[in-house]
Structures are given as structure tokens and as C-alpha cells.
Short mmCIF file of C-alpha atoms in Angstrom, two decimals:
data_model
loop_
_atom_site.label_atom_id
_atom_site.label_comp_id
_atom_site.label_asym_id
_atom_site.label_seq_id
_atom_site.Cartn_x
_atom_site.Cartn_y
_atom_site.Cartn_z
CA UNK A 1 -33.54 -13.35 -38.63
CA UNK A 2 -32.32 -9.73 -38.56
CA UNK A 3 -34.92 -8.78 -36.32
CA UNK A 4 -33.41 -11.71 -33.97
CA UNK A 5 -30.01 -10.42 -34.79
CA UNK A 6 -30.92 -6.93 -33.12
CA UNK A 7 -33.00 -8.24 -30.31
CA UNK A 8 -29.89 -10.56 -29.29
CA UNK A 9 -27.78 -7.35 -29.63
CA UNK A 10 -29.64 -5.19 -27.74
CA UNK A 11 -30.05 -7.55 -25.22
CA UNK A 12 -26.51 -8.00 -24.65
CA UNK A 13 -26.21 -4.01 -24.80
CA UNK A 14 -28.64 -3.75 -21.92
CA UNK A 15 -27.03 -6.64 -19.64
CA UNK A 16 -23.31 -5.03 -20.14
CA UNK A 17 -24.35 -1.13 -19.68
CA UNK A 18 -26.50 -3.13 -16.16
CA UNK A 19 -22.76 -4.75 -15.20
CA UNK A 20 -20.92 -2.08 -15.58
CA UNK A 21 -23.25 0.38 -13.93
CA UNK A 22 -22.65 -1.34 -10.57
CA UNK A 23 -18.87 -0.43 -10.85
CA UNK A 24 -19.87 3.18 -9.39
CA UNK A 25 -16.79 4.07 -7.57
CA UNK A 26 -14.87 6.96 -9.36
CA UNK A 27 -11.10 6.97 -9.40
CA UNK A 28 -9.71 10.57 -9.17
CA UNK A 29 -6.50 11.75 -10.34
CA UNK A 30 -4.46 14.15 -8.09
CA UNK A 31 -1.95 16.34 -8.87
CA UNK A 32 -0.24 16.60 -5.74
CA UNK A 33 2.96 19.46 -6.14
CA UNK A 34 6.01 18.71 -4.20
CA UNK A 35 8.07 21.59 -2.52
CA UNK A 36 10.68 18.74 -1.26
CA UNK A 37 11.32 17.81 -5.01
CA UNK A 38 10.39 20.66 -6.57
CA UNK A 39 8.35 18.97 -9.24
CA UNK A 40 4.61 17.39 -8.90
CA UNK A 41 3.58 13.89 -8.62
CA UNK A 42 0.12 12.13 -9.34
CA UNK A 43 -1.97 9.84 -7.11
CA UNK A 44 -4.76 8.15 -7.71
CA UNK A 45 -7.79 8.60 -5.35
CA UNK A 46 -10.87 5.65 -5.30
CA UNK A 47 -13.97 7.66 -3.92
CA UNK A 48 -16.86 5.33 -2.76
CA UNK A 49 -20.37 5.30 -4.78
CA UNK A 50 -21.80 7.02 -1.87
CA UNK A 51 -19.63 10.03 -1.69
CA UNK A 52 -19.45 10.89 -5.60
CA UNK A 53 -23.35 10.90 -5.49
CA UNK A 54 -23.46 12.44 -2.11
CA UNK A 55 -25.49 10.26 -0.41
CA UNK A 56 -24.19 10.53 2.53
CA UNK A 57 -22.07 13.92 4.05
CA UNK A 58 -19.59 12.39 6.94
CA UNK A 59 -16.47 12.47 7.08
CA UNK A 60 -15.03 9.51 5.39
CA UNK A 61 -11.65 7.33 6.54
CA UNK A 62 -8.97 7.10 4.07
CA UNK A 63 -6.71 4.26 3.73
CA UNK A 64 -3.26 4.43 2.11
CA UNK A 65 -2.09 1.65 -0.47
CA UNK A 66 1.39 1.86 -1.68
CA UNK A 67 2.80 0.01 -4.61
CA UNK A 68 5.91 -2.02 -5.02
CA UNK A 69 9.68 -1.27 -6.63
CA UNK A 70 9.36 -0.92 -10.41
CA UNK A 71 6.04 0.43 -10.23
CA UNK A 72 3.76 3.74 -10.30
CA UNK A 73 0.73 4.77 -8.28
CA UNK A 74 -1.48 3.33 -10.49
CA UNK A 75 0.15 -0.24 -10.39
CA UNK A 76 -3.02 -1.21 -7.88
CA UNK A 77 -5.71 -0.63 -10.34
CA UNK A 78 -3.91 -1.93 -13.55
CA UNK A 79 -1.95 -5.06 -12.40
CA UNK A 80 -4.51 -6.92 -9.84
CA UNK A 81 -6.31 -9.98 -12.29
CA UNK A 82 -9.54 -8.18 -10.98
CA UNK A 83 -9.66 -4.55 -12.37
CA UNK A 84 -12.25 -3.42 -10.16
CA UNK A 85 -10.83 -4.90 -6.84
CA UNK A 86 -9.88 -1.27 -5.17
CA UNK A 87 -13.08 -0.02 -6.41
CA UNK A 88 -15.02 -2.64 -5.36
CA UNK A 89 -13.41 -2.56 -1.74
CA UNK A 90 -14.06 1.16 -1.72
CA UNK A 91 -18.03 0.58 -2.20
CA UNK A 92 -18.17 -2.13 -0.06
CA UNK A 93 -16.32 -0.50 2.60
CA UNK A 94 -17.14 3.21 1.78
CA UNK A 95 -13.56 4.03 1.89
CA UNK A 96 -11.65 6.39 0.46
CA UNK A 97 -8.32 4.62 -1.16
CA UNK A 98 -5.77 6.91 -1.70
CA UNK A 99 -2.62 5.69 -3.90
CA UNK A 100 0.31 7.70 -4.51
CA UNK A 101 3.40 7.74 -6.26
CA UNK A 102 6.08 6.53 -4.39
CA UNK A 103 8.64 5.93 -8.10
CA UNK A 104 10.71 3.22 -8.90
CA UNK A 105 12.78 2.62 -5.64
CA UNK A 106 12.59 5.55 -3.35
CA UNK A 107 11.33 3.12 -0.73
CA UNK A 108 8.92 5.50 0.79
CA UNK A 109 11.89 7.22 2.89
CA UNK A 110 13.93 10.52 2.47
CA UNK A 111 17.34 9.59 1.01
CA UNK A 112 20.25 11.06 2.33
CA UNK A 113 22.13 11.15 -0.51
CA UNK A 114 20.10 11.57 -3.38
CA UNK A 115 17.60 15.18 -3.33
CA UNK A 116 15.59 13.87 -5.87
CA UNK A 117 14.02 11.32 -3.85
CA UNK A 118 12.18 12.58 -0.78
CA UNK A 119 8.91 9.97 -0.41
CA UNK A 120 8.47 10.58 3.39
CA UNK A 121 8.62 13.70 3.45
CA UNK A 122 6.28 13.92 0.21
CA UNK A 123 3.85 11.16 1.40
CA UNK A 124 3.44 12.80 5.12
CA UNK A 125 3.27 16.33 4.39
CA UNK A 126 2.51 16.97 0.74
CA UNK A 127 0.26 14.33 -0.30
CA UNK A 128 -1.68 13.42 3.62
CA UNK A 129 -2.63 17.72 3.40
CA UNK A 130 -3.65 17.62 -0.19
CA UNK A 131 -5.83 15.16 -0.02
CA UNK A 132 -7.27 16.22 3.39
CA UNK A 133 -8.12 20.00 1.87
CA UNK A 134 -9.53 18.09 -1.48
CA UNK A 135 -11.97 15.76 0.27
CA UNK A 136 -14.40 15.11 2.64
CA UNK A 137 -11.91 13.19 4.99
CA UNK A 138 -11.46 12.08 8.81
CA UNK A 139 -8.59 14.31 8.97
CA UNK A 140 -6.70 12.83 12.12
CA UNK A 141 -5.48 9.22 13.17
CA UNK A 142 -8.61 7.81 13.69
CA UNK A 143 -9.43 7.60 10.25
CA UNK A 144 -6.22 7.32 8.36
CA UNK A 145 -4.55 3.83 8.05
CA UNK A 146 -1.86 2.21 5.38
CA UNK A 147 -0.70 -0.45 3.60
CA UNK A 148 0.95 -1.92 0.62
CA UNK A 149 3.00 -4.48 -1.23
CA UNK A 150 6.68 -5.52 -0.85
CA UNK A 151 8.57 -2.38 -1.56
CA UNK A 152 5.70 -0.42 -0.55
CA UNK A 153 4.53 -2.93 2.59
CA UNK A 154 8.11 -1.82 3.71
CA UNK A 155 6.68 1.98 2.88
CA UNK A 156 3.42 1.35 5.26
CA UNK A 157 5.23 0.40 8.25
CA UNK A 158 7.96 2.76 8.40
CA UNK A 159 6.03 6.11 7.29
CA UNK A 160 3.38 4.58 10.08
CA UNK A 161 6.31 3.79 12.50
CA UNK A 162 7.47 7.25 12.25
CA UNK A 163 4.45 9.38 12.15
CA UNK A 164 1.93 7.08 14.94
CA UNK A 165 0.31 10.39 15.21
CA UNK A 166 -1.15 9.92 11.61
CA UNK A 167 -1.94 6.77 11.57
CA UNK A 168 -4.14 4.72 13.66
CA UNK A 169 -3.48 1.13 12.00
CA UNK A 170 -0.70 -0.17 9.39
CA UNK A 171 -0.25 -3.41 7.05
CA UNK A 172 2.14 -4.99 4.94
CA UNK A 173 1.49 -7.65 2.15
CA UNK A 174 4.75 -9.43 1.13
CA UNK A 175 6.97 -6.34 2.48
CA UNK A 176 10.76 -6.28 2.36
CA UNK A 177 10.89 -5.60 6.30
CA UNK A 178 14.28 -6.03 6.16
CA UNK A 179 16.22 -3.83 3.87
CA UNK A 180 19.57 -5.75 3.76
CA UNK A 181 19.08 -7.70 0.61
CA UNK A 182 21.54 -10.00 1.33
CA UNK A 183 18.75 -12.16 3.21
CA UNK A 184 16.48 -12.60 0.48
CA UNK A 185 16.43 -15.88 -1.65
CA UNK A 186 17.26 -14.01 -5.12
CA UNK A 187 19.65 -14.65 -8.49
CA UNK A 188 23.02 -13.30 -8.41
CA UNK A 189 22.06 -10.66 -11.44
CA UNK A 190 19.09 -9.78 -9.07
CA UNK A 191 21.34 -9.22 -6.01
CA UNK A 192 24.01 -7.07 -8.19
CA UNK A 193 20.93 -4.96 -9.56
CA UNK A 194 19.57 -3.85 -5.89
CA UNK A 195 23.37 -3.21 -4.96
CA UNK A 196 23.60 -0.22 -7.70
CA UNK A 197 20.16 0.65 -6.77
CA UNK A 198 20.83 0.69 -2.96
CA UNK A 199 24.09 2.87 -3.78
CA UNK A 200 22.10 5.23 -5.49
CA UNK A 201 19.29 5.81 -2.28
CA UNK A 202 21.29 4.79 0.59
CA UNK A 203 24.71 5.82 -0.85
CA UNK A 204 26.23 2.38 0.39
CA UNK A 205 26.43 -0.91 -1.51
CA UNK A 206 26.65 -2.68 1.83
CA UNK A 207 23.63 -4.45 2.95
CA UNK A 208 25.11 -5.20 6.45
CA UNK A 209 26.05 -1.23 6.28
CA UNK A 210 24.89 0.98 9.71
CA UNK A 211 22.10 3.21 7.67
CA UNK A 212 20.66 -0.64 5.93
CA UNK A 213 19.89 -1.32 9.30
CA UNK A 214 18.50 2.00 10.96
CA UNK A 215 16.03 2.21 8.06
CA UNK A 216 14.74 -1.60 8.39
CA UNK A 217 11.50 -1.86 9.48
CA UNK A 218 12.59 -5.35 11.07
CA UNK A 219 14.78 -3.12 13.22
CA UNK A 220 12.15 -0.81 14.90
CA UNK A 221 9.96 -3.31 16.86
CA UNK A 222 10.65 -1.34 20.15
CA UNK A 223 8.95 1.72 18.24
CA UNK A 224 6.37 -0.43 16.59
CA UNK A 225 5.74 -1.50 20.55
CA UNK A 226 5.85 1.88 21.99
CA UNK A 227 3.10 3.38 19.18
CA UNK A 228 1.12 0.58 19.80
CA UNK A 229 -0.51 0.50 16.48
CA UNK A 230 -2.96 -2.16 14.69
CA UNK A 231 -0.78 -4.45 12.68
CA UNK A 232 -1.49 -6.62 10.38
CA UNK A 233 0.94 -8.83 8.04
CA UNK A 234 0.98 -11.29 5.88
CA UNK A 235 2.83 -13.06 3.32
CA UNK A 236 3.09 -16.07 0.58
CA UNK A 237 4.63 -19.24 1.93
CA UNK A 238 7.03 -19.52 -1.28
CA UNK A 239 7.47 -15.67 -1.73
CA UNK A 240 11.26 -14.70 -1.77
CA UNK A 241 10.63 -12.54 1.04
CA UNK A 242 8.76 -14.88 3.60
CA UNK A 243 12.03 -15.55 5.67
CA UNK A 244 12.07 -11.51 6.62
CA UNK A 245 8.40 -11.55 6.91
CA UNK A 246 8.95 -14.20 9.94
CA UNK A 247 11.74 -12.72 11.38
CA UNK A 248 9.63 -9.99 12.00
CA UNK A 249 6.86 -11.63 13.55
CA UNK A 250 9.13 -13.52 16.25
CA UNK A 251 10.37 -10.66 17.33
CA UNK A 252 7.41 -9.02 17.50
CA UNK A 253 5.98 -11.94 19.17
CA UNK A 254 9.32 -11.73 21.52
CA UNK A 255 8.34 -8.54 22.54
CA UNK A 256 5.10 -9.61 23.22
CA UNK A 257 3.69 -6.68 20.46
CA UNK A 258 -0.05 -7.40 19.63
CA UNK A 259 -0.28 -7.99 15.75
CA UNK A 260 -2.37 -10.14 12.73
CA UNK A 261 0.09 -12.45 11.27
CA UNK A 262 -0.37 -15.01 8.29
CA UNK A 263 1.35 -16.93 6.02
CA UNK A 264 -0.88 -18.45 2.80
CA UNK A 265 -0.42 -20.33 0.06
CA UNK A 266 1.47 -17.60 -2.62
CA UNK A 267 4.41 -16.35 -4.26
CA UNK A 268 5.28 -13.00 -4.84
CA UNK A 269 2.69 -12.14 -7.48
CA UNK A 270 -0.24 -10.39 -8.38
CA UNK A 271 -2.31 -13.32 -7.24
CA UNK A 272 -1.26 -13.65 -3.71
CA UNK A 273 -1.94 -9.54 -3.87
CA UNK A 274 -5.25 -9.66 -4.68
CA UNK A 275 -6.30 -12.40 -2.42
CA UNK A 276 -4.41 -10.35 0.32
CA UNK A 277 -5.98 -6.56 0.09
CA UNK A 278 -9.37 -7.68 1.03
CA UNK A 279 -7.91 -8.55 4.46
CA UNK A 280 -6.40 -6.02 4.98
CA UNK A 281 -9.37 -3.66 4.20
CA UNK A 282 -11.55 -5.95 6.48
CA UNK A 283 -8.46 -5.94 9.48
CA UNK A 284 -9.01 -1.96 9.39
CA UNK A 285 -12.68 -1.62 8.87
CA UNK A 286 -12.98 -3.53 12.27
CA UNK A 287 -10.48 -0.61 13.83
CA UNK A 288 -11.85 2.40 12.08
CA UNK A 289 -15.27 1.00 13.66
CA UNK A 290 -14.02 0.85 16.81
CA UNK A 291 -12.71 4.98 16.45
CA UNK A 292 -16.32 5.52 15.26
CA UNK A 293 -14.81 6.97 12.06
CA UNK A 294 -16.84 4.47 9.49
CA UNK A 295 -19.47 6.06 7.62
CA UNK A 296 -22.18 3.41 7.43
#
């Protein structure tokens, strides 16, 4: 019986070390200094099983994944149901995923009040470089796209709207497109809470206020037209946000501006965010192909 005992344990031993020795992608942990902010800020960085054991030397295409309000750049690999769903994309794919901080509610843009908060400016120009001079990278457009979830699907299309030349494709899952908050389908204590936080990045309580609508993504489909990016959007048929999500889409469609557009099944959850990234990661595989900047 105790020679049973040990056989069943070592048996199990052997199948778990076999399981997890297929999870080979490495997550990296970048300190990534910040001149704008004068402080430093971490990101995490997913490197493919083929570049940690350098099987292969090309130049490999990074993609961008920003997280959500009331989150920090590791919110992708801790929250999804799946642990090992950005690693799992990155092996599959053999894509660098690159997620940085992007704090509580800085929305991915440089303030104009507040000096503390300065996410474009330390997303385009502090953390893009770094990780270019850390890795083995396609360091131009045609291997560099973005994406991310609400707060940070908001981030993906305006850093990509304003900086085409970095970006050859962009994605939003769930994004607030529209950053008057007065549209979305939300409590009264939830409404009051973004009005203090909107005074605090925007300097204005007013979500009908000029600089609410010159930083809404919603408002920049002439831009969005002009850069003539890959787009790709989605979003959850009973997420708070879906109304903003169409907007955008008829106008884009208005405007006649190519672009992927879905609505599934979904609220505004973890869920719907896991079943979403491995679209989005399959929408830019098919582009980075097409720039020959996939490393096979």
C-alpha cells in the first residue's frame, strides 16, 4: 500500500511538472523610468517560448495591451479566469505582449491640469524606446500594434490615433470611446465618482465640457479615416458601454472608414475579456503577416 501510495504520487508529480512545462513563455518585469513624471513605472513584458530559448533570432512584433480604470499593468495576467491566456497567445502567436502601467485613471492621455499624470507622453516615448533598446523588436509601425479594455480600449485608439506613425493596427475591447460619462448606463454614486475623478484629470466636472469632447475617441473619426489604420472593435451586448461602442461604429461606417466590428454575448467582465483578446491577437496576426513582420 505505501509503495502504491508513492507510485500514485509520483505519478501525479510527473503529469503536473509535464503541464506546466508547456507554459514556456516568460513574463518580464520592466522598470521603465519616466522623465515626464519624474518617478519610474513597471510593465510587464510576455516573451514567446521561442525567443527566451533563442530559437529563432528575427525581429519579433510587439503588441500593446492596456488595462482598464482601477487597475495596474499586471491586471491582464492576474484577473483573466485563464492565468495563462497572454502567455499562451504569446507562444501561439510568437508575440511579444507588452503591458504597461497606465494607473488608476490617467486614461492613457497627458492631463492638462494635473503633472503627475502624463500616460501619452510616458507610453509613446518612455516605455515604446525602452522596450525597443531591451528586446529583439520590429522597431517601426509594421510591427507594433495596440489594444486594451474599457479605460484602456479608450487608451489604444487615441495613443494610436495620435501617433499612426507607431502603430500599424489598433483595437478596443469594451472601450469608453466616448469620454462624456453622462452617456453611459451607470448608478448615480457611480456617475458622482467619475465627476471628482474627471475634475481631477480634465480639470472640469462637465461631461458635455469642450476638452470631454476633443479627447473622445468617438470624436476623431476624420483622423481615424485619414491614418487609415486596422481597426478592430468589439463589445458585450449588455455591457454599460455598448451604446458608445455603436455610436462609434455608425459613424465610422458613415464615413465609410474600413474597420472589424462585433457585438457578442457579454457584460463588462472578465469573461467577455478573455473571450475577446484572442481576436484581437488573431485580427493583427493577419496584418503583421501582411507587413512581413511575423516571425514564423
Amino acid at each position: 500500500m505505501l509503495c502504491s501510495k508513492k507510485y500514485r504520487f509520483a505519478l501525479l508529480l510527473i503529469l503536473s511538472l509535464s503541464v506546466f512545462s508547456t507554459f514556456a513563455a516568460k513574463v518580464d518585469t520592466l522598470e521603465v523610468p519616466s522623465a515626464s513624471m519624474n518617478k519610474s513605472y513597471k510593465a510587464a513584458v510576455v516573451l514567446p517560448d521561442s525567443y527566451v530559448n533563442g530559437k529563432n533570432k528575427a525581429a519579433y512584433p510587439v503588441m500593446y495591451l492596456l488595462h482598464g480604470a482601477s487597475a495596474h499593468f499586471r491586471n491582464w495576467l492576474t484577473s483573466t479566469p485563464d492565468k495563462m491566456l497572454v502567455k499562451n497567445l504569446a507562444d501561439q502567436y510568437n508575440l511579444i505582449i507588452v503591458m504597461p502601467e497606465g494607473e488608476i485613471y490617467s486614461w492613457y492621455l497627458d492631463s492638462p491640469v494635473n503633472p503627475e499624470s502624463k500616460f501619452e507622453t510616458h507610453i509613446i516615448k518612455e516605455v515604446i524606446p525602452k522596450v525597443d533598446a531591451t528586446y529583439q523588436t520590429v522597431a517601426n509601425k509594421n510591427g507594433r500594434v495596440i489594444s486594451g479594455l474599457s479605460m484602456g480600449g479608450h487608451g489604444a485608439m487615441y495613443l494610436s490615433i495620435r501617433h499612426p506613425e507607431l502603430f500599424c493596427a489598433a483595437g478596443t475591447m469594451s472601450g469608453a470611446m466616448d469620454m462624456n460619462w453622462s452617456k453611459y448606463r451607470i448608478s448615480e454614486s457611480y456617475f458622482q465618482s467619475l465627476r471628482d475623478r474627471f475634475q481631477k484629470l480634465l480639470g472640469t466636472s462637465d461631461p458635455n465640457s469642450e476638452i470631454v469632447a476633443k479627447h473622445s475617441v468617438v470624436n476623431m473619426v476624420e483622423a481615424i479615416k485619414k491614418n487609415a489604420l486596422a481597426i478592430v472593435i468589439d463589445c458585450g451586448v449588455d455591457d454599460f458601454l455598448i451604446d458608445v461602442n455603436r455610436e462609434l461604429h455608425q459613424r465610422l461606417l458613415y464615413n465609410q472608414v474600413p474597420h472589424d466590428y462585433t457585438e457578442r454575448p457579454g457584460e463588462h467582465t472578465w469573461e467577455y475579456w478573455q473571450n475577446s483578446l484572442p481576436y484581437h491577437v488573431f485580427f493583427f496576426h493577419n496584418v503583421l503577416r501582411k507587413n512581413g513582420s511575423t516571425v514564423n
